[in-house]
Amino acid sequence: MDTALAYERALVSLHASRGDALLRIDEVLARAPDFVTAHCLRAAALILAGDVPDRERLGASVRAIEQQSSQASDRERRHAFAARAALEGDERLALERYGDLLIEYPTDSLAAQMAHALDFRLGQREMLRDRVAQVLPHWNESMPNFGYILGMYAFGLEETGDYAQAEEFAKRALQLVPDHAGATHVIAHVLEMQGRNREGIEWLKSTRH
């Protein structure tokens, strides 16, 4: 398989929370150990994996990017800059840096996911909605991973109590990515919060796959 295609599949796996993203990324890096963008992805996946990431591998990817800084793009260097903050135990600084990266590169779906996940982890409820709203105008349905951006926005809407809009955007996300677990999760929350219990049970049964 082409290395770039394998990378894209690993990125989608991370967005989809399928549980095999790190395995896929490691397969890419085994074939192309100097692939800087894949190191950005691995660093992000390790941060997302838990409150105490695998620091050895995280550090290795951050250093790999830093050591190739003259060949790396500005976006890649910014990913390393953000991941280094997480490596050093400062998730708030990591969030600030991923957020700044996203402002400069609003169609970077990995930066969007990182900022969104850290907003959630650090309890910044309004930013779950507003940060994604800020980049949404730069996206459209012809772009890869747009469904995951819609799902992030739907989650932010649900977490801030706008249940009607949350359901609408989650359904749009599911039209693009039918097995989108995040969007399925949003609709389940909406149905629960609105007391639509029977509908919620049927919804979860219908999405069991």
Short mmCIF file of N, CA and C in Angstrom, two decimals, residues 81-196:
data_model
loop_
_atom_site.label_atom_id
_atom_site.label_comp_id
_atom_site.label_asym_id
_atom_site.label_seq_id
_atom_site.Cartn_x
_atom_site.Cartn_y
_atom_site.Cartn_z
N PHE A 81 5.60 21.29 18.52
CA PHE A 81 5.61 22.30 19.59
C PHE A 81 4.48 22.03 20.58
N ALA A 82 3.30 21.71 20.05
CA ALA A 82 2.15 21.40 20.91
C ALA A 82 2.35 20.09 21.66
N ALA A 83 2.82 19.08 20.93
CA ALA A 83 3.01 17.77 21.56
C ALA A 83 4.10 17.81 22.63
N ARG A 84 5.11 18.67 22.43
CA ARG A 84 6.15 18.78 23.47
C ARG A 84 5.57 19.29 24.78
N ALA A 85 4.63 20.20 24.71
CA ALA A 85 3.99 20.70 25.94
C ALA A 85 3.31 19.55 26.68
N ALA A 86 2.62 18.69 25.94
CA ALA A 86 1.97 17.54 26.57
C ALA A 86 3.01 16.58 27.13
N LEU A 87 4.10 16.38 26.39
CA LEU A 87 5.18 15.51 26.85
C LEU A 87 5.74 16.01 28.18
N GLU A 88 5.80 17.33 28.33
CA GLU A 88 6.34 17.93 29.56
C GLU A 88 5.27 18.10 30.64
N GLY A 89 4.08 17.55 30.39
CA GLY A 89 3.04 17.51 31.43
C GLY A 89 2.14 18.72 31.50
N ASP A 90 2.19 19.59 30.50
CA ASP A 90 1.37 20.81 30.53
C ASP A 90 0.30 20.74 29.45
N GLU A 91 -0.83 20.12 29.78
CA GLU A 91 -1.88 19.96 28.78
C GLU A 91 -2.54 21.28 28.42
N ARG A 92 -2.59 22.22 29.35
CA ARG A 92 -3.18 23.52 29.03
C ARG A 92 -2.34 24.25 27.98
N LEU A 93 -1.03 24.18 28.11
CA LEU A 93 -0.17 24.78 27.11
C LEU A 93 -0.29 24.03 25.79
N ALA A 94 -0.39 22.70 25.86
CA ALA A 94 -0.58 21.92 24.63
C ALA A 94 -1.86 22.35 23.93
N LEU A 95 -2.93 22.54 24.69
CA LEU A 95 -4.19 22.99 24.11
C LEU A 95 -4.03 24.36 23.46
N GLU A 96 -3.36 25.26 24.15
CA GLU A 96 -3.14 26.60 23.58
C GLU A 96 -2.40 26.51 22.25
N ARG A 97 -1.40 25.64 22.20
CA ARG A 97 -0.61 25.53 20.98
C ARG A 97 -1.37 24.83 19.85
N TYR A 98 -2.12 23.78 20.18
CA TYR A 98 -2.95 23.16 19.15
C TYR A 98 -4.02 24.14 18.66
N GLY A 99 -4.56 24.93 19.59
CA GLY A 99 -5.56 25.93 19.20
C GLY A 99 -4.98 26.98 18.27
N ASP A 100 -3.77 27.45 18.56
CA ASP A 100 -3.11 28.42 17.68
C ASP A 100 -2.83 27.80 16.32
N LEU A 101 -2.41 26.54 16.31
CA LEU A 101 -2.16 25.84 15.05
C LEU A 101 -3.43 25.79 14.22
N LEU A 102 -4.54 25.51 14.87
CA LEU A 102 -5.82 25.39 14.17
C LEU A 102 -6.27 26.72 13.58
N ILE A 103 -5.97 27.82 14.26
CA ILE A 103 -6.29 29.13 13.71
C ILE A 103 -5.53 29.36 12.40
N GLU A 104 -4.26 28.97 12.39
CA GLU A 104 -3.45 29.16 11.19
C GLU A 104 -3.79 28.16 10.09
N TYR A 105 -4.20 26.95 10.49
CA TYR A 105 -4.49 25.88 9.53
C TYR A 105 -5.87 25.29 9.84
N PRO A 106 -6.94 26.02 9.49
CA PRO A 106 -8.29 25.61 9.92
C PRO A 106 -8.79 24.32 9.29
N THR A 107 -8.12 23.82 8.26
CA THR A 107 -8.54 22.54 7.67
C THR A 107 -7.65 21.38 8.11
N ASP A 108 -6.88 21.59 9.17
CA ASP A 108 -6.08 20.52 9.75
C ASP A 108 -6.98 19.72 10.69
N SER A 109 -7.49 18.61 10.21
CA SER A 109 -8.46 17.86 11.02
C SER A 109 -7.81 17.26 12.26
N LEU A 110 -6.51 16.95 12.20
CA LEU A 110 -5.83 16.41 13.37
C LEU A 110 -5.71 17.47 14.45
N ALA A 111 -5.34 18.68 14.09
CA ALA A 111 -5.28 19.77 15.07
C ALA A 111 -6.66 20.03 15.67
N ALA A 112 -7.70 19.94 14.83
CA ALA A 112 -9.06 20.14 15.33
C ALA A 112 -9.41 19.08 16.36
N GLN A 113 -9.09 17.84 16.06
CA GLN A 113 -9.41 16.77 17.01
C GLN A 113 -8.64 16.94 18.31
N MET A 114 -7.38 17.33 18.21
CA MET A 114 -6.57 17.49 19.42
C MET A 114 -7.10 18.62 20.30
N ALA A 115 -7.39 19.76 19.69
CA ALA A 115 -7.91 20.88 20.47
C ALA A 115 -9.26 20.52 21.07
N HIS A 116 -10.09 19.84 20.30
CA HIS A 116 -11.42 19.45 20.77
C HIS A 116 -11.32 18.48 21.95
N ALA A 117 -10.43 17.50 21.82
CA ALA A 117 -10.28 16.51 22.89
C ALA A 117 -9.72 17.14 24.16
N LEU A 118 -8.78 18.04 24.00
CA LEU A 118 -8.21 18.69 25.18
C LEU A 118 -9.18 19.69 25.80
N ASP A 119 -10.01 20.34 24.97
CA ASP A 119 -11.08 21.18 25.53
C ASP A 119 -11.98 20.33 26.43
N PHE A 120 -12.32 19.14 25.95
CA PHE A 120 -13.17 18.26 26.75
C PHE A 120 -12.46 17.81 28.02
N ARG A 121 -11.22 17.40 27.88
CA ARG A 121 -10.47 16.90 29.02
C ARG A 121 -10.29 17.98 30.10
N LEU A 122 -10.17 19.22 29.67
CA LEU A 122 -9.93 20.32 30.61
C LEU A 122 -11.20 21.07 30.98
N GLY A 123 -12.35 20.55 30.54
CA GLY A 123 -13.63 21.10 30.98
C GLY A 123 -14.03 22.41 30.34
N GLN A 124 -13.53 22.70 29.15
CA GLN A 124 -13.86 23.97 28.48
C GLN A 124 -15.07 23.75 27.57
N ARG A 125 -16.23 23.71 28.18
CA ARG A 125 -17.44 23.29 27.48
C ARG A 125 -17.79 24.17 26.29
N GLU A 126 -17.77 25.47 26.48
CA GLU A 126 -18.16 26.35 25.38
C GLU A 126 -17.20 26.24 24.19
N MET A 127 -15.92 26.00 24.50
CA MET A 127 -14.95 25.88 23.42
C MET A 127 -15.14 24.62 22.60
N LEU A 128 -15.79 23.60 23.18
CA LEU A 128 -16.12 22.41 22.39
C LEU A 128 -16.98 22.80 21.19
N ARG A 129 -17.80 23.82 21.39
CA ARG A 129 -18.65 24.32 20.32
C ARG A 129 -17.95 25.41 19.51
N ASP A 130 -17.41 26.41 20.22
CA ASP A 130 -16.96 27.63 19.55
C ASP A 130 -15.68 27.43 18.74
N ARG A 131 -14.79 26.58 19.21
CA ARG A 131 -13.55 26.37 18.47
C ARG A 131 -13.85 25.72 17.11
N VAL A 132 -14.76 24.75 17.12
CA VAL A 132 -15.10 24.08 15.86
C VAL A 132 -15.91 25.02 14.97
N ALA A 133 -16.79 25.81 15.59
CA ALA A 133 -17.57 26.78 14.81
C ALA A 133 -16.67 27.74 14.06
N GLN A 134 -15.54 28.08 14.66
CA GLN A 134 -14.60 29.02 14.05
C GLN A 134 -14.01 28.49 12.75
N VAL A 135 -13.77 27.17 12.68
CA VAL A 135 -13.14 26.61 11.47
C VAL A 135 -14.16 26.06 10.48
N LEU A 136 -15.38 25.88 10.91
CA LEU A 136 -16.40 25.23 10.07
C LEU A 136 -16.57 25.91 8.70
N PRO A 137 -16.53 27.24 8.62
CA PRO A 137 -16.70 27.87 7.30
C PRO A 137 -15.61 27.51 6.29
N HIS A 138 -14.49 26.99 6.77
CA HIS A 138 -13.40 26.63 5.86
C HIS A 138 -13.58 25.22 5.28
N TRP A 139 -14.61 24.52 5.72
CA TRP A 139 -14.83 23.13 5.32
C TRP A 139 -16.04 23.02 4.41
N ASN A 140 -16.09 21.94 3.62
CA ASN A 140 -17.27 21.62 2.83
C ASN A 140 -17.31 20.12 2.59
N GLU A 141 -18.40 19.65 2.03
CA GLU A 141 -18.63 18.21 1.90
C GLU A 141 -17.69 17.52 0.93
N SER A 142 -16.99 18.28 0.10
CA SER A 142 -16.05 17.65 -0.84
C SER A 142 -14.72 17.31 -0.19
N MET A 143 -14.52 17.74 1.06
CA MET A 143 -13.22 17.58 1.72
C MET A 143 -13.20 16.34 2.60
N PRO A 144 -12.08 15.58 2.55
CA PRO A 144 -11.98 14.40 3.41
C PRO A 144 -12.09 14.79 4.88
N ASN A 145 -12.75 13.94 5.64
CA ASN A 145 -12.89 14.08 7.10
C ASN A 145 -13.86 15.17 7.54
N PHE A 146 -14.60 15.76 6.61
CA PHE A 146 -15.58 16.78 6.99
C PHE A 146 -16.63 16.21 7.94
N GLY A 147 -16.99 14.94 7.73
CA GLY A 147 -17.98 14.32 8.61
C GLY A 147 -17.53 14.31 10.06
N TYR A 148 -16.24 14.14 10.28
CA TYR A 148 -15.73 14.14 11.66
C TYR A 148 -15.74 15.54 12.26
N ILE A 149 -15.50 16.56 11.44
CA ILE A 149 -15.60 17.94 11.91
C ILE A 149 -17.05 18.25 12.31
N LEU A 150 -17.99 17.82 11.49
CA LEU A 150 -19.40 18.01 11.83
C LEU A 150 -19.75 17.30 13.14
N GLY A 151 -19.18 16.11 13.33
CA GLY A 151 -19.44 15.38 14.57
C GLY A 151 -18.90 16.11 15.79
N MET A 152 -17.71 16.70 15.66
CA MET A 152 -17.15 17.49 16.77
C MET A 152 -18.06 18.67 17.09
N TYR A 153 -18.53 19.33 16.06
CA TYR A 153 -19.41 20.48 16.28
C TYR A 153 -20.71 20.04 16.94
N ALA A 154 -21.25 18.92 16.48
CA ALA A 154 -22.49 18.40 17.08
C ALA A 154 -22.29 18.12 18.56
N PHE A 155 -21.13 17.56 18.92
CA PHE A 155 -20.87 17.28 20.34
C PHE A 155 -20.79 18.57 21.14
N GLY A 156 -20.15 19.59 20.58
CA GLY A 156 -20.09 20.87 21.27
C GLY A 156 -21.46 21.48 21.47
N LEU A 157 -22.31 21.35 20.47
CA LEU A 157 -23.68 21.86 20.60
C LEU A 157 -24.44 21.10 21.68
N GLU A 158 -24.28 19.78 21.70
CA GLU A 158 -24.98 18.98 22.72
C GLU A 158 -24.49 19.34 24.12
N GLU A 159 -23.19 19.49 24.29
CA GLU A 159 -22.63 19.78 25.60
C GLU A 159 -23.02 21.17 26.11
N THR A 160 -23.41 22.05 25.20
CA THR A 160 -23.86 23.39 25.61
C THR A 160 -25.38 23.53 25.56
N GLY A 161 -26.08 22.40 25.43
CA GLY A 161 -27.53 22.39 25.59
C GLY A 161 -28.36 22.72 24.36
N ASP A 162 -27.74 22.85 23.19
CA ASP A 162 -28.50 23.13 21.97
C ASP A 162 -28.82 21.81 21.30
N TYR A 163 -29.83 21.13 21.85
CA TYR A 163 -30.08 19.75 21.44
C TYR A 163 -30.61 19.62 20.02
N ALA A 164 -31.43 20.57 19.58
CA ALA A 164 -31.99 20.48 18.22
C ALA A 164 -30.88 20.60 17.18
N GLN A 165 -30.01 21.59 17.35
CA GLN A 165 -28.91 21.77 16.41
C GLN A 165 -27.91 20.61 16.50
N ALA A 166 -27.69 20.13 17.71
CA ALA A 166 -26.77 19.00 17.88
C ALA A 166 -27.26 17.79 17.09
N GLU A 167 -28.55 17.50 17.19
CA GLU A 167 -29.10 16.36 16.46
C GLU A 167 -28.99 16.57 14.96
N GLU A 168 -29.26 17.80 14.51
CA GLU A 168 -29.19 18.09 13.08
C GLU A 168 -27.77 17.89 12.54
N PHE A 169 -26.78 18.42 13.25
CA PHE A 169 -25.41 18.30 12.76
C PHE A 169 -24.88 16.87 12.89
N ALA A 170 -25.31 16.15 13.92
CA ALA A 170 -24.90 14.76 14.06
C ALA A 170 -25.47 13.92 12.90
N LYS A 171 -26.69 14.21 12.51
CA LYS A 171 -27.28 13.47 11.38
C LYS A 171 -26.58 13.80 10.07
N ARG A 172 -26.16 15.05 9.92
CA ARG A 172 -25.38 15.42 8.74
C ARG A 172 -24.04 14.66 8.74
N ALA A 173 -23.43 14.56 9.91
CA ALA A 173 -22.17 13.82 10.01
C ALA A 173 -22.37 12.37 9.62
N LEU A 174 -23.46 11.78 10.06
CA LEU A 174 -23.72 10.37 9.77
C LEU A 174 -24.05 10.13 8.30
N GLN A 175 -24.55 11.14 7.62
CA GLN A 175 -24.76 10.99 6.18
C GLN A 175 -23.43 10.83 5.45
N LEU A 176 -22.40 11.49 5.97
CA LEU A 176 -21.08 11.41 5.35
C LEU A 176 -20.28 10.22 5.86
N VAL A 177 -20.46 9.89 7.15
CA VAL A 177 -19.71 8.79 7.77
C VAL A 177 -20.72 7.93 8.53
N PRO A 178 -21.35 6.96 7.87
CA PRO A 178 -22.44 6.21 8.50
C PRO A 178 -22.07 5.47 9.79
N ASP A 179 -20.79 5.13 9.96
CA ASP A 179 -20.38 4.41 11.19
C ASP A 179 -19.68 5.35 12.17
N HIS A 180 -20.02 6.63 12.11
CA HIS A 180 -19.38 7.66 12.95
C HIS A 180 -19.85 7.47 14.40
N ALA A 181 -18.97 6.88 15.22
CA ALA A 181 -19.34 6.60 16.62
C ALA A 181 -19.61 7.87 17.40
N GLY A 182 -18.83 8.93 17.12
CA GLY A 182 -19.02 10.18 17.85
C GLY A 182 -20.39 10.79 17.59
N ALA A 183 -20.81 10.80 16.34
CA ALA A 183 -22.13 11.35 16.00
C ALA A 183 -23.25 10.49 16.57
N THR A 184 -23.05 9.18 16.55
CA THR A 184 -24.03 8.28 17.18
C THR A 184 -24.16 8.58 18.67
N HIS A 185 -23.03 8.82 19.29
CA HIS A 185 -22.96 9.17 20.72
C HIS A 185 -23.74 10.46 20.99
N VAL A 186 -23.56 11.46 20.12
CA VAL A 186 -24.26 12.74 20.29
C VAL A 186 -25.76 12.53 20.26
N ILE A 187 -26.25 11.79 19.28
CA ILE A 187 -27.70 11.59 19.18
C ILE A 187 -28.23 10.83 20.38
N ALA A 188 -27.48 9.86 20.86
CA ALA A 188 -27.90 9.14 22.07
C ALA A 188 -28.02 10.10 23.25
N HIS A 189 -27.06 11.01 23.39
CA HIS A 189 -27.12 12.01 24.45
C HIS A 189 -28.35 12.90 24.31
N VAL A 190 -28.60 13.36 23.09
CA VAL A 190 -29.74 14.25 22.85
C VAL A 190 -31.04 13.56 23.23
N LEU A 191 -31.19 12.33 22.78
CA LEU A 191 -32.43 11.59 23.06
C LEU A 191 -32.59 11.37 24.56
N GLU A 192 -31.49 11.10 25.24
CA GLU A 192 -31.54 10.94 26.69
C GLU A 192 -31.94 12.25 27.37
N MET A 193 -31.29 13.33 27.01
CA MET A 193 -31.53 14.61 27.68
C MET A 193 -32.92 15.16 27.41
N GLN A 194 -33.52 14.77 26.29
CA GLN A 194 -34.87 15.22 25.97
C GLN A 194 -35.94 14.24 26.45
N GLY A 195 -35.52 13.19 27.14
CA GLY A 195 -36.48 12.22 27.65
C GLY A 195 -37.12 11.36 26.58
N ARG A 196 -36.49 11.25 25.44
CA ARG A 196 -37.04 10.45 24.34
C ARG A 196 -36.51 9.02 24.47
#
